[in-house]
Amino acid sequence: MSDSGALSRRTCFQRIAFLLGGLALWRRVQPAQAEPAGVVETGPQTVRVMRPYDAETPVREFASYLTPNHRFFVRSHFGPPEAALIAEADWRLRVGGLIEHPLELTLKDLKQFERITITAVVQCSGNGRAFHRPKVPGVQWERGAVGNAQWTGVRLRDLLAKAGVRPAAKHVQLQGADRPVVTSVPLFTRSIPLEKAVHPDTILAYEMNGRPLPLLHGAPLRVITPGWMADSCIKWLTDITVQADEAKGYYMQTAYRVPVTAIQPNSGLPGTSMVPVEAMVLKSLIASPGNGDEVGRGPVTVQGVAWSGESAITTVELSFDEGRTWEQARLVGEDEPYAWRQWQFLWKPKAAGSASILCRATDSAGQVQPQTTAWNPSGFLWNGWDRVTVTVQA
């Protein structure tokens, strides 16, 4: 066996050991019950894929405004990088490309820039993929590949200003330290338009909810693009390249793209044109009661969250008759740009038996959450009405 082959296998085993070790810390005893194939309950997370570790947050946890770090959903294509690549003593952030002054910064250097804290939803582009019909390939996320957290770091535009962006620049390419086990697999490389990169709320985060950024969430540094899907929130960031064009490669030119116009399932056609997944879509979720719960006949507190990327939530409505009529919920708690908005409703069930609860949101741009989401071949951007079914006790 060659040295490179041995290294690849050794690296693979190290990553698996790390992930399984983390999983053991999170595991707790669950009631004995039949689980759908491919779903593993591990305490505060539901594992969708074991290697690399992809897990979502049970929606009941969203009764909290901020999603705790250990409950926040985890998504990566290859798993965390080797420890040596992100050890603080050796880690460097390199800024190059169409700039006047290339930079190489330590974490200590970064912390000399102005410190910024942003509360923002981060959501996987495939959140809700399991609800598309017909089904599409990929991680079968249901409702919990999303979370709301406080992110602390520095503005990306401050680094770019120090580097001196040249007039020809239009895009900023982002690269992390994570690597595929097989070298033939492309790197997870993405880019964002320069306008988004220099927005004052786009940051490079080194803290999450007031604590150092956890490894599974991109330590020591990740990008946060508030209002945009998480495919642009690169973890384990090491390289920023300012350039004239979008990033090349599979994860920018093929993956994480959606058709501009709706297409028919199984047509074999990608659509008239495909554009990168960028801004979040309007969405709301019911956190409590949970699907399958039993509730009493007295007033039942229905609560959840709603968000809309770059717009504010103005209304959340609930329906108890399959969408024929709607009743307005009360918006509660914090109201911050890019964060989700909590809501509550006191429901008095009219009869015992099975009952469905639907919710939908409206935002400040006048958008209303749709009943269902247009099908697309990657199952991205699902934002149909949320639904839970409960049993009202006699």
XYZ file of C-alpha atoms in Angstrom:
394
model
C 0.000 0.000 0.000
C 1.343 3.453 -0.857
C 1.944 6.090 1.821
C -0.834 8.256 0.336
C -3.275 5.335 0.432
C -2.404 4.629 4.051
C -2.851 8.291 4.922
C -6.270 8.411 3.289
C -7.425 5.338 5.200
C -5.951 6.613 8.455
C -7.635 9.992 7.934
C -10.948 8.259 7.254
C -10.713 6.238 10.482
C -9.794 9.371 12.463
C -12.860 11.188 11.173
C -15.162 8.260 11.897
C -13.738 7.917 15.402
C -14.254 11.613 16.054
C -17.854 11.585 14.875
C -18.770 8.431 16.754
C -17.116 9.824 19.875
C -19.203 12.978 19.613
C -22.286 10.884 19.026
C -21.665 8.919 22.203
C -21.570 12.125 24.224
C -24.958 13.152 22.864
C -26.727 9.810 23.161
C -29.425 9.368 25.751
C -31.925 6.593 26.457
C -34.932 6.783 24.171
C -38.312 5.103 24.662
C -38.460 1.860 22.714
C -40.270 2.578 19.466
C -40.071 1.757 15.793
C -38.129 4.376 13.832
C -38.308 4.986 10.091
C -35.419 3.498 8.155
C -32.389 5.773 8.154
C -33.436 7.761 11.252
C -31.526 7.499 14.532
C -32.652 9.427 17.613
C -29.652 10.622 19.654
C -30.972 12.806 22.423
C -31.369 16.347 21.165
C -30.671 15.482 17.518
C -32.060 13.177 14.857
C -29.300 11.617 12.762
C -30.030 11.418 9.034
C -26.563 10.269 7.901
C -23.891 8.766 10.142
C -20.798 9.435 8.009
C -20.353 12.295 7.519
C -22.464 13.235 10.505
C -25.677 14.951 9.325
C -28.300 15.525 12.014
C -31.314 17.741 12.506
C -32.874 19.333 15.554
C -36.246 17.965 16.705
C -38.709 20.778 16.133
C -39.872 20.736 19.764
C -36.552 22.428 20.604
C -37.618 25.503 18.620
C -39.789 26.677 21.497
C -36.525 28.396 22.499
C -35.553 31.623 20.739
C -31.887 30.643 20.444
C -30.997 27.083 19.447
C -28.302 25.765 21.829
C -25.019 24.802 20.193
C -25.274 21.103 21.074
C -28.790 20.930 19.621
C -28.111 22.952 16.470
C -28.400 20.907 13.269
C -25.156 19.635 11.720
C -24.448 19.406 7.995
C -21.231 18.862 6.074
C -20.197 17.008 2.960
C -16.987 15.467 4.286
C -17.002 15.929 8.057
C -14.579 18.096 10.061
C -11.005 18.500 8.819
C -7.996 16.947 10.508
C -7.180 18.669 13.784
C -3.775 19.800 12.506
C -5.404 21.834 9.735
C -7.457 23.952 12.122
C -5.322 24.062 15.267
C -5.237 27.692 16.383
C -1.429 27.767 16.558
C -1.109 26.789 12.887
C -4.387 27.983 11.336
C -4.242 30.905 8.948
C -6.835 32.772 6.901
C -5.521 33.748 3.472
C -7.076 36.533 1.404
C -5.995 36.738 -2.252
C -7.131 37.220 -5.831
C -8.151 40.602 -7.237
C -6.810 42.633 -4.337
C -3.961 45.067 -3.782
C -2.564 43.571 -0.586
C -2.711 39.793 -0.001
C -3.344 38.927 3.638
C -2.487 36.009 5.891
C -4.135 36.326 9.292
C -4.115 34.380 12.545
C -7.202 34.203 14.738
C -5.560 36.766 17.014
C -5.078 39.075 14.014
C -8.756 38.709 13.111
C -9.848 39.680 16.585
C -8.175 43.066 16.162
C -10.978 44.032 13.769
C -14.259 45.410 15.114
C -16.277 42.732 16.923
C -19.820 42.219 15.596
C -22.710 40.060 16.857
C -25.614 39.110 14.578
C -28.611 36.932 15.478
C -29.497 34.928 12.388
C -31.236 31.802 11.190
C -28.966 29.295 9.448
C -30.843 26.712 7.379
C -29.763 23.895 5.101
C -30.963 24.398 1.520
C -32.439 20.895 1.619
C -34.459 21.397 4.810
C -37.840 19.799 4.062
C -36.523 17.745 1.140
C -38.342 14.666 2.466
C -41.692 16.349 1.733
C -41.144 16.836 -2.011
C -43.187 14.523 -4.216
C -41.981 12.645 -6.096
C -39.019 12.148 -3.788
C -35.590 13.355 -4.794
C -32.158 11.990 -3.789
C -30.116 13.525 -1.020
C -30.260 13.717 2.768
C -33.939 13.293 3.666
C -34.221 16.300 5.947
C -37.648 16.891 7.430
C -38.261 20.052 9.485
C -35.226 20.513 11.712
C -32.219 21.326 9.491
C -32.391 24.897 10.740
C -31.559 26.904 13.842
C -31.363 30.422 15.229
C -28.149 31.555 16.943
C -26.082 34.562 17.904
C -22.950 34.699 15.766
C -19.982 36.835 16.786
C -17.012 37.716 14.600
C -15.766 40.382 12.215
C -17.216 41.918 9.084
C -15.957 40.337 5.881
C -15.989 43.783 4.278
C -13.427 45.049 6.827
C -10.941 42.397 5.685
C -11.656 43.168 2.044
C -11.169 46.881 2.684
C -7.783 46.186 4.257
C -6.829 44.002 1.291
C -7.981 46.592 -1.264
C -10.474 45.135 -3.759
C -9.720 45.842 -7.415
C -12.410 47.259 -9.761
C -12.729 44.021 -11.791
C -13.903 42.053 -8.733
C -17.473 40.729 -8.815
C -17.416 37.580 -6.656
C -15.742 36.292 -3.486
C -14.796 32.606 -3.409
C -14.805 30.801 -0.056
C -12.920 27.610 0.802
C -12.749 25.607 4.008
C -10.204 23.137 5.359
C -12.486 20.100 5.021
C -11.433 17.566 2.418
C -13.086 14.534 0.811
C -11.622 11.153 1.713
C -11.331 10.313 -1.980
C -9.263 12.823 -3.929
C -11.399 12.413 -7.044
C -14.337 14.049 -5.220
C -14.405 17.838 -5.790
C -13.768 20.272 -2.951
C -16.736 22.064 -1.409
C -15.989 25.466 -2.930
C -18.594 28.218 -3.160
C -18.674 31.922 -3.948
C -20.965 34.830 -3.143
C -21.474 38.059 -5.106
C -19.268 40.938 -3.976
C -22.390 42.885 -2.960
C -23.244 40.219 -0.375
C -19.630 39.918 0.756
C -19.365 43.639 1.573
C -22.801 43.865 3.198
C -22.242 45.115 6.766
C -24.063 42.096 8.230
C -21.991 39.410 6.468
C -19.493 38.211 9.048
C -16.749 35.707 9.711
C -17.841 34.116 12.972
C -15.576 32.687 15.672
C -18.234 32.486 18.403
C -21.707 30.907 18.524
C -24.176 31.823 21.255
C -21.432 33.496 23.264
C -19.040 30.546 23.216
C -16.121 29.605 20.943
C -17.416 28.170 17.682
C -17.775 24.370 18.075
C -15.835 22.101 15.748
C -18.957 20.630 14.135
C -20.138 24.153 13.353
C -16.959 25.271 11.629
C -14.299 26.156 14.205
C -12.204 28.137 14.207
C -14.000 30.340 11.639
C -17.093 30.148 9.446
C -18.928 32.508 7.147
C -22.379 33.766 8.121
C -24.440 35.341 5.312
C -27.607 36.445 7.162
C -30.802 35.892 5.211
C -29.179 33.378 2.844
C -29.205 29.600 2.914
C -26.368 27.768 4.655
C -24.631 26.602 1.460
C -22.842 29.981 1.492
C -21.981 29.765 5.218
C -18.677 27.964 4.647
C -17.244 26.166 7.686
C -13.585 25.800 8.724
C -12.747 28.800 6.520
C -9.133 29.088 5.357
C -9.170 30.862 1.982
C -10.948 33.901 0.554
C -10.328 34.657 -3.115
C -11.682 37.804 -4.760
C -12.370 37.222 -8.453
C -14.303 38.342 -11.513
C -16.450 35.212 -11.927
C -18.413 32.742 -9.836
C -16.472 29.861 -8.356
C -15.926 26.954 -10.710
C -16.549 23.346 -9.844
C -19.391 21.021 -8.997
C -20.695 22.653 -5.829
C -21.181 26.023 -7.521
C -21.938 25.254 -11.159
C -23.993 22.062 -10.742
C -25.044 21.524 -7.127
C -26.949 24.084 -5.072
C -28.765 25.507 -8.068
C -32.515 25.751 -8.720
C -34.521 26.324 -11.909
C -35.791 29.830 -12.584
C -39.056 28.432 -13.936
C -41.031 25.521 -12.522
C -40.541 22.154 -14.180
C -42.546 18.952 -14.205
C -41.259 16.062 -12.068
C -39.572 13.246 -14.005
C -39.384 15.396 -17.132
C -35.615 14.988 -17.311
C -35.320 18.729 -17.893
C -33.407 20.980 -15.489
C -35.509 24.057 -16.357
C -34.934 26.978 -18.678
C -31.993 28.140 -16.570
C -30.475 27.347 -13.212
C -29.362 29.907 -10.638
C -27.483 29.514 -7.350
C -29.450 28.974 -4.163
C -29.095 32.220 -2.248
C -31.831 33.906 -0.167
C -34.055 31.994 2.214
C -37.745 31.601 1.495
C -40.616 32.484 3.835
C -41.347 29.673 6.269
C -43.046 28.855 9.588
C -43.012 25.790 11.840
C -45.129 24.459 14.699
C -42.862 23.574 17.633
C -45.577 22.511 20.059
C -47.690 20.442 20.281
C -45.737 17.811 18.403
C -47.029 15.562 15.693
C -48.846 12.632 17.305
C -49.221 14.296 20.724
C -52.342 13.994 22.861
C -53.830 17.279 24.074
C -56.645 18.172 26.450
C -59.960 19.901 25.726
C -58.980 23.033 27.642
C -57.003 25.848 25.985
C -53.933 24.397 24.247
C -50.900 26.612 23.672
C -49.777 26.206 20.064
C -46.378 27.812 19.466
C -43.654 27.950 16.887
C -41.351 30.127 14.833
C -41.371 31.896 11.463
C -38.652 33.512 9.369
C -38.150 35.018 5.948
C -34.495 35.627 5.259
C -34.117 39.314 4.504
C -37.729 40.362 5.304
C -39.584 40.720 8.603
C -42.429 38.473 9.698
C -45.690 40.427 9.910
C -48.315 37.707 10.448
C -48.596 34.045 11.387
C -51.947 32.310 10.940
C -53.276 28.909 11.995
C -55.978 26.760 10.462
C -57.850 23.901 12.125
C -60.055 23.062 9.116
C -57.548 22.185 6.375
C -57.001 25.771 5.289
C -60.611 26.843 4.776
C -60.372 29.488 7.514
C -57.413 31.034 9.318
C -56.899 32.585 12.751
C -54.091 34.977 13.597
C -51.421 34.013 16.124
C -49.696 36.455 18.470
C -46.104 37.375 17.670
C -43.949 37.242 20.809
C -40.365 37.663 21.925
C -37.457 39.276 20.132
C -37.861 40.952 16.740
C -34.448 41.115 15.085
C -33.432 41.192 11.395
C -32.455 37.751 10.043
C -33.660 35.949 13.189
C -36.836 33.953 13.445
C -39.945 35.316 15.137
C -41.696 33.332 17.819
C -45.483 33.093 17.899
C -48.224 31.660 20.129
C -51.922 30.842 19.858
C -54.432 29.624 22.474
C -56.544 26.932 20.837
C -59.811 25.594 22.218
C -60.525 22.299 20.419
C -64.166 21.890 19.466
C -64.325 18.114 19.663
C -62.422 15.037 20.762
C -60.527 12.933 18.255
C -57.911 13.527 15.589
C -57.211 17.159 14.626
C -54.758 18.768 12.227
C -53.119 22.139 12.778
C -51.706 24.103 9.837
C -49.628 27.282 9.941
C -48.530 29.859 7.408
C -46.685 33.179 7.601
C -46.699 36.506 5.776
C -43.695 38.839 5.571
C -43.069 42.556 5.108
C -42.481 42.059 1.368
C -46.086 40.858 1.031
C -45.162 37.217 0.473
C -47.512 34.561 1.858
C -46.194 31.104 2.669
C -47.534 28.738 -0.014
C -49.535 25.589 0.595
C -46.855 23.554 -1.154
C -43.508 24.125 -2.855
C -42.751 23.834 -6.546
C -40.855 20.617 -7.199
C -37.198 20.888 -8.192
C -34.699 18.111 -8.952
C -32.600 18.726 -5.824
C -35.458 19.167 -3.355
C -34.332 22.618 -2.246
C -36.219 25.470 -0.558
C -39.236 23.558 0.758
C -41.582 26.026 2.486
C -45.095 24.573 2.263
C -47.562 25.005 5.116
C -46.444 23.196 8.228
C -48.783 20.576 9.681
C -49.076 18.574 12.878
C -51.799 16.081 13.714
C -52.801 15.595 17.353
C -55.384 13.617 19.298
C -57.785 15.665 21.407
C -58.726 13.726 24.526
C -62.389 13.107 25.256
